Tab-separated table of C-alpha atoms in Angstrom:
chain	number	residue	atom	x	y	z
A	10	MET	CA	-0.042	0.030	-0.206
A	11	ILE	CA	2.981	2.381	0.592
A	12	PRO	CA	6.667	1.871	-0.471
A	13	LYS	CA	8.009	2.940	2.747
A	14	VAL	CA	6.675	3.904	6.197
A	15	THR	CA	7.377	7.613	6.419
A	16	GLN	CA	10.882	8.075	7.821
A	17	THR	CA	11.076	9.957	11.031
A	18	LEU	CA	13.244	9.951	14.057
A	19	LYS	CA	11.797	7.073	15.827
A	20	PRO	CA	12.964	5.607	19.119
A	21	VAL	CA	14.757	2.286	18.831
A	22	PHE	CA	12.133	0.686	20.814
A	23	LEU	CA	9.464	1.506	18.325
A	24	CYS	CA	11.710	0.549	15.348
A	25	ILE	CA	12.079	-2.844	16.979
A	26	LEU	CA	8.459	-3.170	17.198
A	27	ILE	CA	7.701	-2.176	13.824
A	28	ALA	CA	10.517	-4.301	12.254
A	29	GLY	CA	9.220	-7.444	14.184
A	30	LEU	CA	5.918	-7.031	12.355
A	31	THR	CA	7.629	-8.113	8.939
A	32	GLY	CA	9.954	-10.644	10.464
A	33	CYS	CA	9.540	-14.414	11.343
A	34	VAL	CA	7.116	-16.135	13.938
A	35	GLY	CA	7.621	-15.544	17.569
A	36	PHE	CA	7.243	-11.917	17.555
A	37	GLY	CA	5.783	-12.206	21.282
A	38	PHE	CA	9.139	-13.642	22.262
A	39	TRP	CA	11.298	-10.930	20.771
A	40	PHE	CA	8.907	-8.247	22.289
A	41	GLU	CA	9.704	-9.507	25.641
A	42	GLN	CA	13.358	-9.311	24.948
A	43	LEU	CA	12.946	-5.744	24.123
A	44	ASP	CA	15.022	-4.350	26.800
A	45	ARG	CA	18.024	-6.516	25.819
A	46	LEU	CA	17.461	-5.760	22.108
A	47	SER	CA	17.230	-2.175	22.683
A	48	VAL	CA	20.518	-1.804	24.774
A	49	TRP	CA	22.219	-3.992	22.403
A	50	GLN	CA	21.396	-1.853	19.471
A	51	MET	CA	22.111	1.389	21.297
A	52	ASP	CA	25.361	0.021	22.432
A	53	ARG	CA	26.241	-0.791	18.728
A	54	MET	CA	25.502	2.857	17.877
A	55	LEU	CA	27.124	4.728	20.767
A	56	ASP	CA	29.654	2.485	22.518
A	57	LEU	CA	27.966	2.586	25.990
A	58	SER	CA	29.526	2.291	29.328
A	59	SER	CA	28.148	-0.238	31.740
A	60	GLU	CA	26.513	2.250	33.861
A	61	GLN	CA	24.873	3.729	30.699
A	62	GLU	CA	23.683	0.217	29.648
A	63	ASP	CA	22.336	-0.500	33.222
A	64	GLN	CA	20.296	2.671	33.236
A	65	LEU	CA	18.874	1.953	29.744
A	66	TYR	CA	17.772	-1.409	30.737
A	67	GLU	CA	15.539	0.023	33.232
A	68	ILE	CA	14.274	2.679	30.743
A	69	SER	CA	13.485	0.124	27.985
A	70	GLY	CA	11.924	-2.131	30.295
A	71	ASP	CA	9.535	0.560	31.398
A	72	TYR	CA	8.865	1.672	27.774
A	73	ARG	CA	8.125	-2.075	26.750
A	74	GLU	CA	5.361	-1.840	29.290
A	75	TRP	CA	4.104	1.528	27.701
A	76	LEU	CA	3.853	-0.280	24.296
A	77	ARG	CA	2.357	-3.218	25.712
A	78	ASN	CA	-0.323	-1.156	27.416
A	79	HIS	CA	-0.816	1.595	24.803
A	80	GLY	CA	1.343	1.269	21.783
A	81	VAL	CA	0.386	-2.236	20.564
A	82	PRO	CA	-3.420	-1.812	21.402
A	83	GLU	CA	-3.416	1.497	19.316
A	84	ALA	CA	-1.353	-0.140	16.427
A	85	GLU	CA	-4.066	-2.999	16.256
A	86	THR	CA	-6.926	-0.481	16.162
A	87	ILE	CA	-5.228	1.308	13.408
A	88	ILE	CA	-4.565	-1.753	11.273
A	89	ARG	CA	-8.101	-3.023	11.823
A	90	ASP	CA	-9.521	0.341	10.608
A	91	VAL	CA	-7.056	0.340	7.574
A	92	ARG	CA	-7.991	-3.162	6.617
A	93	GLN	CA	-11.796	-2.535	6.969
A	94	ALA	CA	-11.513	0.666	4.655
A	95	TRP	CA	-9.310	-1.220	2.263
A	96	ASP	CA	-11.674	-4.219	2.094
A	97	GLU	CA	-14.543	-1.806	1.521
A	98	GLY	CA	-12.664	-0.551	-1.651
A	99	GLN	CA	-11.581	2.906	-0.099
A	100	LEU	CA	-7.936	2.118	-1.217
A	101	LEU	CA	-6.614	5.491	-1.340
A	102	ALA	CA	-8.102	6.581	2.056
A	103	ALA	CA	-6.829	3.285	3.675
A	104	THR	CA	-3.113	4.187	2.325
A	105	ARG	CA	-3.400	7.561	3.820
A	106	MET	CA	-4.683	6.536	7.158
A	107	LEU	CA	-1.880	3.745	7.351
A	108	GLU	CA	0.663	6.351	6.884
A	109	ASP	CA	-0.865	9.145	8.898
A	110	ARG	CA	-1.843	7.208	11.887
A	111	PHE	CA	1.288	5.340	12.307
A	112	GLU	CA	3.235	8.380	12.095
A	113	ASP	CA	0.920	9.803	14.955
A	114	LEU	CA	1.669	6.753	16.786
A	115	SER	CA	5.253	7.139	16.162
A	116	ARG	CA	5.054	10.773	17.710
A	117	LYS	CA	3.059	9.609	20.783
A	118	ALA	CA	5.769	6.850	21.378
A	119	LEU	CA	8.644	9.587	21.267
A	120	THR	CA	6.597	11.801	23.504
A	121	ALA	CA	6.173	9.035	25.963
A	122	MET	CA	9.616	7.967	25.934
A	123	TYR	CA	11.236	11.276	26.349
A	124	PRO	CA	10.634	11.968	30.230
A	125	ARG	CA	12.145	8.483	30.750
A	126	LEU	CA	14.846	8.901	28.380
A	127	GLN	CA	16.045	12.527	29.174
A	128	PRO	CA	18.057	11.812	32.240
A	129	TRP	CA	19.922	8.975	30.308
A	130	LEU	CA	20.407	11.453	27.336
A	131	ASP	CA	22.436	13.658	30.022
A	132	THR	CA	24.955	10.753	30.502
A	133	LEU	CA	26.027	10.625	26.668
A	134	THR	CA	29.477	12.168	26.350
A	135	PRO	CA	31.297	13.614	23.138
A	136	GLU	CA	32.959	10.093	22.666
A	137	ASN	CA	29.405	8.414	22.654
A	138	LEU	CA	28.201	10.983	19.899
A	139	GLU	CA	31.180	10.973	17.989
A	140	TYR	CA	30.890	7.052	17.720
A	141	TRP	CA	27.207	7.444	16.753
A	142	GLN	CA	28.483	9.788	13.834
A	143	ALA	CA	31.177	7.190	12.722
A	144	TYR	CA	28.438	4.185	13.069
A	145	SER	CA	26.101	6.213	10.936
A	146	ARG	CA	28.383	7.134	8.145
A	147	ASP	CA	29.674	3.555	7.791
A	148	ARG	CA	25.894	2.734	7.028
A	149	TYR	CA	24.844	5.099	4.475
A	150	ALA	CA	25.515	2.828	1.561
A	151	ASP	CA	22.932	0.487	3.182
A	152	TRP	CA	20.553	3.143	4.463
A	153	PHE	CA	20.315	5.187	1.349
A	154	ASP	CA	21.113	2.542	-1.452
A	155	GLU	CA	17.675	3.022	-3.152
A	156	HIS	CA	18.637	6.686	-3.933
A	157	GLU	CA	22.031	5.702	-5.782
A	158	SER	CA	20.341	5.620	-9.104
A	159	ALA	CA	17.099	5.632	-10.976
A	160	GLU	CA	17.041	1.755	-11.442
A	161	ALA	CA	17.765	1.293	-7.752
A	162	LYS	CA	14.956	3.551	-6.714
A	163	LEU	CA	12.487	1.763	-9.160
A	164	GLU	CA	13.583	-1.707	-8.107
A	165	ASP	CA	13.170	-0.636	-4.522
A	166	ARG	CA	9.612	0.773	-5.033
A	167	THR	CA	8.672	-2.211	-7.062
A	168	ASP	CA	9.657	-4.599	-4.563
A	169	ARG	CA	7.852	-2.747	-1.685
A	170	LEU	CA	4.918	-2.767	-3.832
A	171	GLU	CA	5.097	-6.349	-4.862
A	172	ASP	CA	5.373	-7.138	-1.103
A	173	TRP	CA	1.968	-5.512	-0.490
A	174	PHE	CA	0.293	-6.826	-3.921
A	175	GLY	CA	2.182	-9.974	-4.987
A	176	ASP	CA	3.263	-10.097	-8.625
A	177	LEU	CA	3.056	-7.023	-10.572
A	178	SER	CA	2.352	-7.008	-14.358
A	179	ASP	CA	4.645	-5.493	-16.966
A	180	ALA	CA	2.024	-2.585	-17.444
A	181	GLN	CA	1.967	-1.952	-13.574
A	182	VAL	CA	5.722	-1.826	-13.477
A	183	ALA	CA	5.845	0.627	-16.389
A	184	MET	CA	3.301	2.878	-14.413
A	185	ILE	CA	5.430	2.721	-11.401
A	186	ARG	CA	8.530	3.799	-13.498
A	187	GLU	CA	6.450	6.613	-15.038
A	188	HIS	CA	5.759	7.897	-11.563
A	189	THR	CA	9.216	7.470	-9.968
A	190	LEU	CA	11.539	10.580	-10.144
A	191	TRP	CA	15.237	10.311	-9.427
A	192	THR	CA	17.808	12.755	-9.754
A	193	ASP	CA	21.679	12.889	-9.069
A	194	ALA	CA	21.010	15.020	-5.966
A	195	ASP	CA	18.864	12.310	-4.102
A	196	TYR	CA	21.619	10.418	-2.507
A	197	GLN	CA	23.488	13.466	-1.038
A	198	ARG	CA	20.341	15.146	-0.092
A	199	LYS	CA	19.598	11.888	2.095
A	200	ILE	CA	22.986	12.056	3.627
A	201	GLY	CA	23.202	15.931	4.221
A	202	ASN	CA	19.637	15.614	6.006
A	203	SER	CA	20.768	12.661	7.970
A	204	GLU	CA	23.918	14.548	8.997
A	205	GLN	CA	22.039	17.886	9.846
A	206	TRP	CA	19.557	16.208	12.025
A	207	ARG	CA	22.065	14.151	14.048
A	208	GLU	CA	24.276	17.073	14.508
A	209	GLN	CA	21.601	19.262	15.836
A	210	LEU	CA	20.474	16.486	18.127
A	211	SER	CA	23.926	15.980	19.217
A	212	GLN	CA	24.551	19.566	20.165
A	213	ALA	CA	21.311	19.769	22.041
A	214	ILE	CA	22.231	16.518	24.030
A	215	LEU	CA	25.694	17.855	25.129
A	216	ALA	CA	24.286	21.277	25.921
A	217	LYS	CA	21.371	19.600	28.003
A	218	ASP	CA	18.917	21.828	26.198
A	219	HIS	CA	15.856	19.911	27.419
A	220	ALA	CA	13.535	22.348	26.004
A	221	ARG	CA	14.801	21.843	22.386
A	222	LEU	CA	14.992	18.087	22.904
A	223	SER	CA	11.559	17.893	24.309
A	224	ASP	CA	10.212	19.793	21.149
A	225	TRP	CA	12.021	17.548	18.764
A	226	PHE	CA	10.862	14.394	20.446
A	227	SER	CA	7.296	15.846	19.886
A	228	ASN	CA	7.957	16.852	16.308
A	229	PRO	CA	10.725	14.991	15.056
A	230	ARG	CA	10.157	16.531	11.478
A	231	ALA	CA	11.471	19.763	12.841
A	232	LEU	CA	14.924	18.321	12.561
A	233	GLN	CA	14.960	17.950	8.835
A	234	SER	CA	16.681	20.170	6.486
A	235	GLU	CA	14.266	22.667	4.355
A	236	SER	CA	15.489	20.777	1.327
A	237	HIS	CA	14.848	17.392	2.480
A	238	ALA	CA	11.401	18.584	3.977
A	239	ARG	CA	10.302	20.009	0.383
A	240	TRP	CA	11.612	16.800	-1.416
A	241	GLN	CA	9.955	14.362	0.932
A	242	GLN	CA	6.521	16.366	0.565
A	243	ALA	CA	7.001	16.075	-3.198
A	244	GLU	CA	7.729	12.488	-3.098
A	245	ARG	CA	4.733	11.769	-0.930
A	246	ALA	CA	2.612	13.605	-3.610
A	247	ARG	CA	4.193	11.647	-6.471
A	248	PHE	CA	3.361	8.330	-4.616
A	249	PHE	CA	-0.063	9.179	-4.211
A	250	GLU	CA	-0.313	10.247	-7.768
A	251	LEU	CA	1.187	6.656	-8.620
A	252	ALA	CA	-1.367	5.026	-6.175
A	253	ALA	CA	-4.378	6.890	-7.994
A	254	ALA	CA	-3.150	5.431	-11.297
A	255	LEU	CA	-2.314	1.914	-9.997
A	256	TYR	CA	-5.073	1.029	-7.458
A	257	PRO	CA	-8.004	0.982	-10.121
A	258	GLY	CA	-6.268	-1.783	-12.207
A	259	LEU	CA	-5.297	-3.978	-9.150
A	260	SER	CA	-6.844	-7.478	-9.384
A	261	GLN	CA	-9.080	-8.832	-6.771
A	262	THR	CA	-6.135	-11.309	-6.063
A	263	GLN	CA	-3.793	-8.280	-5.628
A	264	ARG	CA	-6.239	-6.515	-3.284
A	265	ASP	CA	-6.440	-9.568	-1.128
A	266	HIS	CA	-2.843	-10.004	-0.687
A	267	ALA	CA	-2.701	-6.393	0.721
A	268	SER	CA	-5.555	-7.343	2.967
A	269	ALA	CA	-3.732	-10.526	4.217
A	270	ARG	CA	-0.598	-8.747	4.880
A	271	LEU	CA	-2.358	-6.351	7.353
A	272	GLN	CA	-4.010	-9.395	8.928
A	273	GLU	CA	-0.535	-10.998	9.307
A	274	TRP	CA	0.401	-7.776	11.404
A	275	LEU	CA	-2.577	-8.222	13.432
A	276	ASP	CA	-1.643	-11.991	14.099
A	277	LYS	CA	1.972	-10.806	15.118
A	278	LEU	CA	0.503	-8.248	17.529
A	279	ALA	CA	-1.781	-10.705	19.290
A	280	GLU	CA	1.143	-12.517	20.274
A	281	VAL	CA	2.237	-9.814	22.695
A	282	GLU	CA	0.692	-10.926	26.285
A	283	ARG	CA	-1.336	-8.316	27.962
């Protein structure tokens, strides 16, 4: 239904949750390991001290309970509403609902996390944040590979849509190509935006600027560069132009494939013990 969930600054806890929806069976087990997974990932990114790890274990355990009691139930409601709209033939409305409401849930998750996380952010050192910069730069090729060429972007978008709808016809792939724009500046724009928001966040963390950090956790899009924000808005508009052209020609089998994908998400979320 969408080529990629809108990319915003998300907490690692929510990233793991969302990533788990597309993984193997046993999501409930991995959810219960959220504190360990979170600390492991943050240590990979920031090279934490043992004291920082211990504090983060407690925070992530508390946050897992927020997700259990609030995040997962709201995600289930969203997916049920989206699936109902999709099955009733409101295809574009369902797609917008999926994107907008999950972005809203992401903002709620960040807002709920910040009071727990703020004292821990104060423990981060220049060395932690320099390590994060190096970690990130080493992964640009993986994170932004779909923006390296026109064919890479077309392949990425086609793969994501086939994940939702199953096999696409040659005519449908041609339609995707027609509505997919790539320029030489795209890759560097993604890198530039990544470096800008990470630098702003690092400076605020080191300055213990809690007011700015709180604002950014409530509205992570404010960290984007103006150039990237304009580009992302244009990309979203182009995708919905594609969807408006593509959706009327979807076969019933392709529509059913998307509905089944949403049910798979619900089944995985149901594995979380309440």
